[in-house]
mmCIF file of C-alpha atoms and ligand atoms in Angstrom:
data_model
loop_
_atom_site.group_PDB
_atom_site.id
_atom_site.type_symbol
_atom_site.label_atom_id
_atom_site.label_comp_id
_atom_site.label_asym_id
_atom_site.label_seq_id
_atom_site.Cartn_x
_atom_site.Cartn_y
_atom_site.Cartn_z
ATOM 1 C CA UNK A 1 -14.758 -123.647 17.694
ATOM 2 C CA UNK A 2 -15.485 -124.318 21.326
ATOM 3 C CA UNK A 3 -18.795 -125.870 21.523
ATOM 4 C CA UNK A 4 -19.427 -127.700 25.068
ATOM 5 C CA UNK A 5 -21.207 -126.076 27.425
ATOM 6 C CA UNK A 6 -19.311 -124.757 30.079
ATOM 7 C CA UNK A 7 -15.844 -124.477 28.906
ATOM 8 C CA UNK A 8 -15.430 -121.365 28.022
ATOM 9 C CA UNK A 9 -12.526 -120.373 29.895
ATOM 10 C CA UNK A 10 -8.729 -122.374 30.587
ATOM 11 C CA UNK A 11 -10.035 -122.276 34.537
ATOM 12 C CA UNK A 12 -13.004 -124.263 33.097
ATOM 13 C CA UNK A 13 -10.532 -127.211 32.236
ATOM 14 C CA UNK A 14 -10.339 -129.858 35.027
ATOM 15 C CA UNK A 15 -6.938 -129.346 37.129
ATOM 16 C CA UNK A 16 -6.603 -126.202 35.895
ATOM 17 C CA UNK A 17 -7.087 -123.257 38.347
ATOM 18 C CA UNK A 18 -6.402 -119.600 38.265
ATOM 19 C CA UNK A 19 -2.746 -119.323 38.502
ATOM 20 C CA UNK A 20 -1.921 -122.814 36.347
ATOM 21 C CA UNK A 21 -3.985 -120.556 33.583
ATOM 22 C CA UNK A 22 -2.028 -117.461 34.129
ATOM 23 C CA UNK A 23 1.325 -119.536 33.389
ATOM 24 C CA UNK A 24 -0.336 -121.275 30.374
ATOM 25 C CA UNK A 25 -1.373 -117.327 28.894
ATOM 26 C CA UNK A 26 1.684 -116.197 29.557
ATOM 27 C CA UNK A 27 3.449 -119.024 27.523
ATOM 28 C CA UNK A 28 0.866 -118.314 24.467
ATOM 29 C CA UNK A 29 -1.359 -120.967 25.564
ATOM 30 C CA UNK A 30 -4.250 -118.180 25.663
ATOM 31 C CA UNK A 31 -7.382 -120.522 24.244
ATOM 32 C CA UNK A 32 -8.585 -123.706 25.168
ATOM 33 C CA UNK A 33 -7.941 -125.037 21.246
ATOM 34 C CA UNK A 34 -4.940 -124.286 21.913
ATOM 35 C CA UNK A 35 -4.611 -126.221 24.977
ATOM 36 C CA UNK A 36 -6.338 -129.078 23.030
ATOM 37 C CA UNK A 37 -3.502 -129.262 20.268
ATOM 38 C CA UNK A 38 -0.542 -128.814 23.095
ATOM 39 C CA UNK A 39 1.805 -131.531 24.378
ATOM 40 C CA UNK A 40 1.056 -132.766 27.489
ATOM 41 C CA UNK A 41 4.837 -132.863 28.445
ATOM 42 C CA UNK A 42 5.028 -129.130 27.385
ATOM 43 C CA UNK A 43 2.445 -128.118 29.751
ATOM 44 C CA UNK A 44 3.192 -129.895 32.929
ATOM 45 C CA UNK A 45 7.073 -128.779 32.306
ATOM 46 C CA UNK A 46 5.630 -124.793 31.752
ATOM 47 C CA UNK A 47 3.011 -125.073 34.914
ATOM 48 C CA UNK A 48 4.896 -127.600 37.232
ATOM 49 C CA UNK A 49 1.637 -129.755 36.905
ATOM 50 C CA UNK A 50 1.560 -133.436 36.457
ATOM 51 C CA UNK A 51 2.040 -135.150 33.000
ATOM 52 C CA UNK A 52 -1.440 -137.127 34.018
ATOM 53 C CA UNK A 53 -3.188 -134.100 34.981
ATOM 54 C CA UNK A 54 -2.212 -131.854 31.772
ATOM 55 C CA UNK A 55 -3.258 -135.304 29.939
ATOM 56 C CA UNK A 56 -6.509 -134.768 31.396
ATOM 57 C CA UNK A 57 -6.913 -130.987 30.294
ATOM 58 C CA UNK A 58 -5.928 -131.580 27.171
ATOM 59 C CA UNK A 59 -8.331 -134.371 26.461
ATOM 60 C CA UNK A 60 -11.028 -132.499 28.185
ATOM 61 C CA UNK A 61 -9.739 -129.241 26.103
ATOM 62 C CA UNK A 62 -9.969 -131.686 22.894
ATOM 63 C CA UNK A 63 -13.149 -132.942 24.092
ATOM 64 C CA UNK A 64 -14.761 -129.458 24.239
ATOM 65 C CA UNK A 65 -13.540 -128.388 20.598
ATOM 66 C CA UNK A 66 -15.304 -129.660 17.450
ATOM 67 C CA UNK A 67 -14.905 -128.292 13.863
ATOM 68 C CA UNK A 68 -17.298 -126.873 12.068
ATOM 69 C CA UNK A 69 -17.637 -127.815 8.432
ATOM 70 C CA UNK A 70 -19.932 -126.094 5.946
ATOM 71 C CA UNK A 71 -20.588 -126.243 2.281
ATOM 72 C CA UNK A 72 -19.555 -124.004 0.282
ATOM 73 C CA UNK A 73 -22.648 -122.194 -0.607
ATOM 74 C CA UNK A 74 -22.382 -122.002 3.045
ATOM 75 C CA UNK A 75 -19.633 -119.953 3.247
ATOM 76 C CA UNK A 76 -20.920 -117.980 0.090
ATOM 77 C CA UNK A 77 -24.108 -116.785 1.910
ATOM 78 C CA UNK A 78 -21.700 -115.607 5.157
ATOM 79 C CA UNK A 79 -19.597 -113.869 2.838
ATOM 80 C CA UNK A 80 -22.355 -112.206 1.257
ATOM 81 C CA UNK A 81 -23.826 -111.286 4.960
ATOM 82 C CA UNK A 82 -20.566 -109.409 5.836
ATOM 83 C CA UNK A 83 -21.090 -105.697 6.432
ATOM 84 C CA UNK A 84 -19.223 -103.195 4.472
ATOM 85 C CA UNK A 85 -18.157 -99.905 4.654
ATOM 86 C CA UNK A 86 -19.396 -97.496 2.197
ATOM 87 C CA UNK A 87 -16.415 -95.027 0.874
ATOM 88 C CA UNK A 88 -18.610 -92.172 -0.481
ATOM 89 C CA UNK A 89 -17.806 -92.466 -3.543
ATOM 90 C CA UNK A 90 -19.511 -95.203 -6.035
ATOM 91 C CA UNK A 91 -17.146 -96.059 -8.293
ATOM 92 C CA UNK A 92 -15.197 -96.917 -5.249
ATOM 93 C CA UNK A 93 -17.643 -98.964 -3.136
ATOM 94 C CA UNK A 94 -18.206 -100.703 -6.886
ATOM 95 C CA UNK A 95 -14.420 -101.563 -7.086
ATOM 96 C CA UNK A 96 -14.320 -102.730 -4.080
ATOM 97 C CA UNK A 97 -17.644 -105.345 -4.230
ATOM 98 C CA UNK A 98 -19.667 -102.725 -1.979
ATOM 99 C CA UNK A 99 -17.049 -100.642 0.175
ATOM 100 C CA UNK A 100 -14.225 -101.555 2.655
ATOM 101 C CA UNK A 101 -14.795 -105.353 4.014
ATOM 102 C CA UNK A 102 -15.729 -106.505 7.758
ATOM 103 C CA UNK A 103 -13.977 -109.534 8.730
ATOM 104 C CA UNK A 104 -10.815 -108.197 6.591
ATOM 105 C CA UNK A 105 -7.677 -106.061 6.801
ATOM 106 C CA UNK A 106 -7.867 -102.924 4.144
ATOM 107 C CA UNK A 107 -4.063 -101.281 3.144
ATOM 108 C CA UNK A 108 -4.036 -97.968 1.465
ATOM 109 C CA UNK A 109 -0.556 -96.704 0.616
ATOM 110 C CA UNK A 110 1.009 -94.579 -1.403
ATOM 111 C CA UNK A 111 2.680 -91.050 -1.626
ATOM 112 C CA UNK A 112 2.412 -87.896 0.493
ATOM 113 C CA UNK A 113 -1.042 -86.348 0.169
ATOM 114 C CA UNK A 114 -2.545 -88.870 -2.105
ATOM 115 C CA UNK A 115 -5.650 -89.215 0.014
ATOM 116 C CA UNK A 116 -5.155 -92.435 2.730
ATOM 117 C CA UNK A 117 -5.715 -90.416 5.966
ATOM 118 C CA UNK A 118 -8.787 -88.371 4.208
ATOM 119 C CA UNK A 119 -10.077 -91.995 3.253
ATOM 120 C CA UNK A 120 -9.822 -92.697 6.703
ATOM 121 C CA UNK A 121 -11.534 -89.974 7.754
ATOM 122 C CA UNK A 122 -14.903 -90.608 5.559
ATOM 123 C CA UNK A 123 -14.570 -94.214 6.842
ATOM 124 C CA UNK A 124 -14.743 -93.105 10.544
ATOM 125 C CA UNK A 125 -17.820 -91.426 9.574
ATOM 126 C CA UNK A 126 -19.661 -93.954 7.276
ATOM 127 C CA UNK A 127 -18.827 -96.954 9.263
ATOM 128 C CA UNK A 128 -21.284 -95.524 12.310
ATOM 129 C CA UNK A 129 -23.920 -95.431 10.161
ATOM 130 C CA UNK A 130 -26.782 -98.588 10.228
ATOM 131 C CA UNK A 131 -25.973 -102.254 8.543
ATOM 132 C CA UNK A 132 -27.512 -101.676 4.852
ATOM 133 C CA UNK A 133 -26.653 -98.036 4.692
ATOM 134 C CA UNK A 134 -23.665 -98.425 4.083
ATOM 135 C CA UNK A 135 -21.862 -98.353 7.380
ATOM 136 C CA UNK A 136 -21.453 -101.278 10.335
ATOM 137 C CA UNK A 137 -23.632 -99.352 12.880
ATOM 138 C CA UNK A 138 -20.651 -99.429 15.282
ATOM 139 C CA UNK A 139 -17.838 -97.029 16.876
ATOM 140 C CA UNK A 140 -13.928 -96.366 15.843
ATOM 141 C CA UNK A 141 -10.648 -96.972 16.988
ATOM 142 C CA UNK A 142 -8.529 -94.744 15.076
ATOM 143 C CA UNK A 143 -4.635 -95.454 16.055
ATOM 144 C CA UNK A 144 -3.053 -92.203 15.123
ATOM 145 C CA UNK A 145 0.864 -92.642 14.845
ATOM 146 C CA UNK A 146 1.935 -89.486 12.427
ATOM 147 C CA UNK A 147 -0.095 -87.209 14.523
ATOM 148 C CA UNK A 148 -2.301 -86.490 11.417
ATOM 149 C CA UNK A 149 -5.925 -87.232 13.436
ATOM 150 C CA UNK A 150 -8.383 -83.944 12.534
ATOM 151 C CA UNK A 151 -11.345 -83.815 14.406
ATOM 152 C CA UNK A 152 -12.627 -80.733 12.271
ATOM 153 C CA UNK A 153 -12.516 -82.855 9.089
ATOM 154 C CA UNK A 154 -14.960 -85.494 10.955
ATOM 155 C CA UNK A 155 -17.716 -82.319 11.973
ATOM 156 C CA UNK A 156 -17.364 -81.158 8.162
ATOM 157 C CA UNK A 157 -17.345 -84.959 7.307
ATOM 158 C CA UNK A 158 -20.433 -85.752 8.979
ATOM 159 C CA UNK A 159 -22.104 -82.754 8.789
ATOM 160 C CA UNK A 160 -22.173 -82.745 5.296
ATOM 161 C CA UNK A 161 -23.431 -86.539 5.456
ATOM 162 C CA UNK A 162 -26.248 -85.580 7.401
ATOM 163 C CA UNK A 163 -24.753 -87.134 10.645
ATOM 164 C CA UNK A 164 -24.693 -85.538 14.206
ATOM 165 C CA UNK A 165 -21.085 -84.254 14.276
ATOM 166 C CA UNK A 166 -20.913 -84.385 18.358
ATOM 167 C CA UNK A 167 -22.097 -87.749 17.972
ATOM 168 C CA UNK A 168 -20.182 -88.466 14.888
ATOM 169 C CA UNK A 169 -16.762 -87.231 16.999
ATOM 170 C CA UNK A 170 -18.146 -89.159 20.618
ATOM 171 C CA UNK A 171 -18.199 -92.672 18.509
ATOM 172 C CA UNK A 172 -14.654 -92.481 17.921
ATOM 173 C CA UNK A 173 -11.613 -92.703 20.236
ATOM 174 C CA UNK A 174 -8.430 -91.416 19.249
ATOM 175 C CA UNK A 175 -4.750 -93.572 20.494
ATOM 176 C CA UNK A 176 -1.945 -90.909 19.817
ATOM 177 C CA UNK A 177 0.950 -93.651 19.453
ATOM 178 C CA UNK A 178 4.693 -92.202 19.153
ATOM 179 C CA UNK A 179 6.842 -95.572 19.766
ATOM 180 C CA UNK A 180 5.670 -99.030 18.284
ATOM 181 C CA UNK A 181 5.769 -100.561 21.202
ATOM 182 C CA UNK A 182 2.930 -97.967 22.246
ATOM 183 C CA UNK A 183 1.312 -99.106 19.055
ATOM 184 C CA UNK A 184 1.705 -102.619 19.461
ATOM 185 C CA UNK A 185 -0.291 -102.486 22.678
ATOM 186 C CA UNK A 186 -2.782 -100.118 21.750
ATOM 187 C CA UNK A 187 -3.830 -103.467 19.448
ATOM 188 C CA UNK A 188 -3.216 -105.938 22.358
ATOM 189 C CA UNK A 189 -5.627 -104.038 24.724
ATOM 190 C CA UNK A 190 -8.117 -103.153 22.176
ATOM 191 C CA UNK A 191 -10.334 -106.793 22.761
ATOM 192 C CA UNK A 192 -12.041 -104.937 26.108
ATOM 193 C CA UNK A 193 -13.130 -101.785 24.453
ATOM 194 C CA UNK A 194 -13.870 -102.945 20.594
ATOM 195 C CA UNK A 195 -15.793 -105.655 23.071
ATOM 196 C CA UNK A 196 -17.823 -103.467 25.423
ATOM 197 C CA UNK A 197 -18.217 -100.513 22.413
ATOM 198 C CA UNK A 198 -18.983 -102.184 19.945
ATOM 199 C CA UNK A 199 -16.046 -100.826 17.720
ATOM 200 C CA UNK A 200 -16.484 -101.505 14.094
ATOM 201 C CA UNK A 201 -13.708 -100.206 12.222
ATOM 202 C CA UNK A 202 -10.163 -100.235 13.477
ATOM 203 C CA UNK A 203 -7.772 -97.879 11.585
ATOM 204 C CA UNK A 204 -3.929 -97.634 12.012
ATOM 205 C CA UNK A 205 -2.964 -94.647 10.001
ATOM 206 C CA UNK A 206 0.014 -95.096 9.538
ATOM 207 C CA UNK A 207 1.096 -98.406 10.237
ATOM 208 C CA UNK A 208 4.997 -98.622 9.105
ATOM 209 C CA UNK A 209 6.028 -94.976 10.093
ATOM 210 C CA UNK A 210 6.533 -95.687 13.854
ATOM 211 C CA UNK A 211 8.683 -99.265 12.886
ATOM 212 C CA UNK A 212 10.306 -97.555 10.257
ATOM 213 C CA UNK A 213 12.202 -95.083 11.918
ATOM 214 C CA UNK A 214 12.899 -97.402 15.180
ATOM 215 C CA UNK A 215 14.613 -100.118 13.219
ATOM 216 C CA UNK A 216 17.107 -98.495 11.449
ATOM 217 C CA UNK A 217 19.920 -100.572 9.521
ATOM 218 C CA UNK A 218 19.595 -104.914 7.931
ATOM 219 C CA UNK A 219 20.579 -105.639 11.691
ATOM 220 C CA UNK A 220 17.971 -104.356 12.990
ATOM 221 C CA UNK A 221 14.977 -105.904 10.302
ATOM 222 C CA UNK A 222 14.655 -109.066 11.610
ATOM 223 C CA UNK A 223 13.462 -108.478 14.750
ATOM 224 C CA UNK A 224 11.308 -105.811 12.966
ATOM 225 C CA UNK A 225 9.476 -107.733 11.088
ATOM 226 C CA UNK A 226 8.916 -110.246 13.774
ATOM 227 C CA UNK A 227 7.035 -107.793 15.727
ATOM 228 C CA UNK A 228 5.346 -106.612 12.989
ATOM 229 C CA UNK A 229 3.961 -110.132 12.163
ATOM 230 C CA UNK A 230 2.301 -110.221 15.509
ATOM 231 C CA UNK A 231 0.884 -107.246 15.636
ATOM 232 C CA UNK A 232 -0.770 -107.616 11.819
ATOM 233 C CA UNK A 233 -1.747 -111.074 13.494
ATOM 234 C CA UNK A 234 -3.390 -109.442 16.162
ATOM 235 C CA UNK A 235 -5.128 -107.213 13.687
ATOM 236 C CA UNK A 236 -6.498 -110.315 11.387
ATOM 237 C CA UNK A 237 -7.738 -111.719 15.036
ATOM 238 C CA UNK A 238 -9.593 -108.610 15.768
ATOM 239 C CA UNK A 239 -11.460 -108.374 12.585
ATOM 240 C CA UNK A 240 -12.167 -112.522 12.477
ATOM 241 C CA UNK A 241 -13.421 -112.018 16.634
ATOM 242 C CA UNK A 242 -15.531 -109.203 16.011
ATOM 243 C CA UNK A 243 -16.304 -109.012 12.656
ATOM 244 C CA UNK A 244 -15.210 -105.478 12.139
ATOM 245 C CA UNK A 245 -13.329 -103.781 9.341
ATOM 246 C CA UNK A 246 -9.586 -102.765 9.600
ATOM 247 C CA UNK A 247 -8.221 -100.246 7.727
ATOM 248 C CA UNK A 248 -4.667 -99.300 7.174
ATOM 249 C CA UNK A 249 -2.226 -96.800 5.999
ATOM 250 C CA UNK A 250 0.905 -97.242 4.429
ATOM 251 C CA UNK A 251 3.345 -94.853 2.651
ATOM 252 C CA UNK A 252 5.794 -95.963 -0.161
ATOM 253 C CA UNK A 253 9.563 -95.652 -0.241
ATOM 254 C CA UNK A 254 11.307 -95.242 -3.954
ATOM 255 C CA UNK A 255 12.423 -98.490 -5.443
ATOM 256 C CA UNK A 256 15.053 -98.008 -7.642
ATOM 257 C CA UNK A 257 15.562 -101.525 -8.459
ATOM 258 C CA UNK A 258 12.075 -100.932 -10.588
ATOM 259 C CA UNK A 259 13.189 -99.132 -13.990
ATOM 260 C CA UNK A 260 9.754 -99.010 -15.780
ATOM 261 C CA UNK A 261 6.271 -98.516 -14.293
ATOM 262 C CA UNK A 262 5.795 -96.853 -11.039
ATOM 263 C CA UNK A 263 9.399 -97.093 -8.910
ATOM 264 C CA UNK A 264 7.206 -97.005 -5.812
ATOM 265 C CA UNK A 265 6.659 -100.174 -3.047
ATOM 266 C CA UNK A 266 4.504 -99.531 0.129
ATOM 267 C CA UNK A 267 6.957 -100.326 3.347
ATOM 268 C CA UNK A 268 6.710 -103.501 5.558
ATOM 269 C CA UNK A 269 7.584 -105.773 2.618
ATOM 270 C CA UNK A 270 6.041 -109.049 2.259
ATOM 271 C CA UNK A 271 4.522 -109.303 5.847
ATOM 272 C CA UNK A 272 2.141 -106.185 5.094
ATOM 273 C CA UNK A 273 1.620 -107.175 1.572
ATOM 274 C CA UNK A 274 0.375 -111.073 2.666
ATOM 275 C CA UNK A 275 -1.777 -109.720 5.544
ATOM 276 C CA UNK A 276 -4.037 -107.553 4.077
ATOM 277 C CA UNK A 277 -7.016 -109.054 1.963
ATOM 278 C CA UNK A 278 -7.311 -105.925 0.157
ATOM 279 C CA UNK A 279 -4.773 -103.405 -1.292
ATOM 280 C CA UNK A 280 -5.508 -99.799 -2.650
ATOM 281 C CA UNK A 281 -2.711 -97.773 -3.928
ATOM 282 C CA UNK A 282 -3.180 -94.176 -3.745
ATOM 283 C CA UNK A 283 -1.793 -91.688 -6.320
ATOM 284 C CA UNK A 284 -2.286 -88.027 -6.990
ATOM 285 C CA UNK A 285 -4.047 -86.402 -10.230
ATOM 286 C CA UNK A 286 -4.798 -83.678 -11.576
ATOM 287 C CA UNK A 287 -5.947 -81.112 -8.505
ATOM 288 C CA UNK A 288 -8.300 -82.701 -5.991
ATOM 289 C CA UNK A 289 -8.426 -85.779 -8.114
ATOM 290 C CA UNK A 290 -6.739 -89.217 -7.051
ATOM 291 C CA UNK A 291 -6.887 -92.548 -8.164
ATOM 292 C CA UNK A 292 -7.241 -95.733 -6.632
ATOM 293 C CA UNK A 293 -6.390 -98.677 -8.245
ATOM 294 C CA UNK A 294 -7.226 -102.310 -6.484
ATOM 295 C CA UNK A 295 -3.882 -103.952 -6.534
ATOM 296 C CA UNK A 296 -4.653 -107.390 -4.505
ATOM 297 C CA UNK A 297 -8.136 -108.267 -3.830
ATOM 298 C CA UNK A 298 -9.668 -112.101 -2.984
ATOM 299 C CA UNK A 299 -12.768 -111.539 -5.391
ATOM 300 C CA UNK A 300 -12.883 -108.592 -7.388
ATOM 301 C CA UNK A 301 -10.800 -107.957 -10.311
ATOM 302 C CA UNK A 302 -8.076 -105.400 -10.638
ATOM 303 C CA UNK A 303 -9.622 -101.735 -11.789
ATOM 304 C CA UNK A 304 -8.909 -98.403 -10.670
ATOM 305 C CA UNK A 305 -11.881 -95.596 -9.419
ATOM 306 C CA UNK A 306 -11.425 -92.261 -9.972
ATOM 307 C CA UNK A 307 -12.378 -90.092 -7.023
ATOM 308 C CA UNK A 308 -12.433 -86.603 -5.568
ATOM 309 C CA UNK A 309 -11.063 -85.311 -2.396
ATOM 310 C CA UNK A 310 -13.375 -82.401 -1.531
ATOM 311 C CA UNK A 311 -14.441 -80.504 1.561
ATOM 312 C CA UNK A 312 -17.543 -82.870 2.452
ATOM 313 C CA UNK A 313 -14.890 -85.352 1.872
ATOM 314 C CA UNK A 314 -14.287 -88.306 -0.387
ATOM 315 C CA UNK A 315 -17.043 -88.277 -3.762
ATOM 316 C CA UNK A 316 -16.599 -89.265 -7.274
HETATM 317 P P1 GTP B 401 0.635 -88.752 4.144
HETATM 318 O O1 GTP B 401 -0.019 -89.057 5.438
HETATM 319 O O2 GTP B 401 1.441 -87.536 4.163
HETATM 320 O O3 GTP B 401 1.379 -89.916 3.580
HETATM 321 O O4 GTP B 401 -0.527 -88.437 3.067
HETATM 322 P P2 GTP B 401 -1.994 -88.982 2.951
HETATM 323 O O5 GTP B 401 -2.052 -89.934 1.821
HETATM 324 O O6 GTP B 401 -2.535 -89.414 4.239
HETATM 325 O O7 GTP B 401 -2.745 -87.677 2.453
HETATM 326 P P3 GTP B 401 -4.051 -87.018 3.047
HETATM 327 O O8 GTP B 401 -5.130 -88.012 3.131
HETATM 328 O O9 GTP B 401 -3.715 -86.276 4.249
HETATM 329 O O10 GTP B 401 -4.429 -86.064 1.866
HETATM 330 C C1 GTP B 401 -3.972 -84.754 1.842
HETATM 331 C C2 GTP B 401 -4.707 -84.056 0.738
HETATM 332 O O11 GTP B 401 -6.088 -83.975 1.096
HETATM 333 C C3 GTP B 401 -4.206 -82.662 0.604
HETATM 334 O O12 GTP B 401 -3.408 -82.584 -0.566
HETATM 335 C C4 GTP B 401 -5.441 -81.848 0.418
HETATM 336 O O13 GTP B 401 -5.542 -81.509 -0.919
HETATM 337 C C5 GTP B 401 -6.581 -82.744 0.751
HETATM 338 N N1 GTP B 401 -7.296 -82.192 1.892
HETATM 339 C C6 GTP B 401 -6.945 -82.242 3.174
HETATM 340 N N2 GTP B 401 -7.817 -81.601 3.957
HETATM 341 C C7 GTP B 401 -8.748 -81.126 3.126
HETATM 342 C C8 GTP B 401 -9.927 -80.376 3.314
HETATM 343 O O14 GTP B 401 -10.262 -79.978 4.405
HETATM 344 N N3 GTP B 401 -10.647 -80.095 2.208
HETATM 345 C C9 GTP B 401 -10.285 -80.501 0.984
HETATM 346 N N4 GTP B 401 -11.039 -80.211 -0.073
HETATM 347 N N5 GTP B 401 -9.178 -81.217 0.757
HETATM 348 C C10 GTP B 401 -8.420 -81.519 1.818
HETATM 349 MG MG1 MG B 402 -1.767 -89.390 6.180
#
């Protein structure tokens, strides 16, 4: 954590000036803890300044950085201060210690139909209502990469939660992505507008289909996956930065390697799997019915909630 006053920015660091700092950003070197960690060497060689001057940002980068280290019970009370996101339904919100978590990266996935992007829906909604009734009290980003985005389901959404549905559809701005690379920056130059809009909820519905049908073949999964671990990165950063709740989608591809239980594992792999804090899967019932069962969660135990997809949208 950056504590000194007055270095805030890379400029800020002595011998350091405007286009040393666009060099440094470019080579990853985008924070000034960063900078304090770095190799002097590495630095002067990237920016063509002197090994004695990057010494001296680097100390004054290290100078301007302190830890901070709190107790547990700390960290307890913080946790217990971070907002949620109610899902409509209670034995859902129960499940999941309160609703979908700030600060955290949410996965849905499972089949066709069984209820992700309607989830998603009923979160855009909830998470603009106030702190302590069950929302964030902030706007959406909603990253729409299957072209599946329904802005009559939010009016019938909030309408039927007593929300202003022109309001309800103004506090939420809509990224139609159709390559990854369009989805990977819609992430990148999200900081400015979550920033200035106070965006609460970020949802990438879905997040594998765009990847999936770019990288085609072994060859091509390595450098898949690469890019995908940035841009889940960037995610995690997002939600840590602003302390807003991410929510993603994720469909599942038949695993016939599994011969008993459910011969079904969400795309992405392990990269997807290790970055989100929480994991739903999604499966139909009988009629409007689906289940959700917590597969992967920090603090709550597994369980499943049965809930209803109806026309107000999700209930029990
Ligand atoms: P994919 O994106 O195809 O992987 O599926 P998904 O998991 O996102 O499914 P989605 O959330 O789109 O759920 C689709 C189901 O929601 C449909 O089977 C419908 O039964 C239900 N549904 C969609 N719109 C409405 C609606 O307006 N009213 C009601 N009652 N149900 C709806
Ligand atoms: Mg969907």
């Amino acid at each position: 954590m950056v504590k000194e006053k007055g270095i805030k920015e890379l400029e800020d660091l002595p011998g350091i000036g405007p286009t040393t700092a666009d060099k440094l950003k470019q080579s990853g070197y985008d924070s000034i803890e960063k900078i304090a960690t770095a190799s002097p060497h590495e630095l002067a060689e990237l920016t063509g300044m002197s090994v004695d001057n990057a010494k001296k940002a680097v100390d004054a980068a290290k100078q301007a950085t302190t830890l901070e280290y709190s107790t547990a019970s700390q960290v307890y009370e913080k946790r217990r201060a971070l907002g949620r996101i109610s899902t409509s339904s209670n034995a859902l919100d129960e499940m999941l210690g309160g609703g979908l978590e700030a600060n955290a990266i949410t996965e849905a996935y499972g089949k066709f139909a069984s209820g992700k992007t309607q989830l998603g829906f009923q979160l855009c909604v909830n998470a603009q209502k106030p702190v302590g009734s069950g929302g964030l009290g902030g706007k959406v980003l909603f990253i729409d990469t299957e072209g599946t985005f329904r802005p009559d389901r939010i009016e019938q959404i909030a309408k039927a939660s007593g929300a202003d549905p022109k309001e309800a559809l103004e506090n939420i701005m809509v990224v139609r992505t159709t390559t990854s690379d369009q989805q990977i920056l819609a992430i990148e130059r999200a900081d400015k507008l979550v920033k200035e809009s106070n965006v609460k909820l970020v949802i990438i519905d879905s997040l594998m289909s765009l990847f999936r049908s770019e990288f085609l073949g072994r060859g091509a999964l390595g450098e898949r996956q690469q890019k995908l671990n940035s841009h889940i990165h960037k995610l995690q950063k997002l939600a840590d930065t602003y302390d807003l709740a991410v929510y993603i989608t994720n469909q599942v591809m038949d695993n016939p390697a599994i011969l008993f239980g459910d011969p079904t594992t969400p795309v992405g792999g392990n990269i997807v799997a290790h970055a989100a804090t929480t994991r739903l899967y999604m499966r139909k019932s009988k009629e409007d019915k689906r289940i959700v069962r917590l597969v992967d969660s920090p603090n709550m135990p597994e369980g499943e909630a049965v809930v209803k997809i109806t026309p107000d949208g999700i209930r029990d």
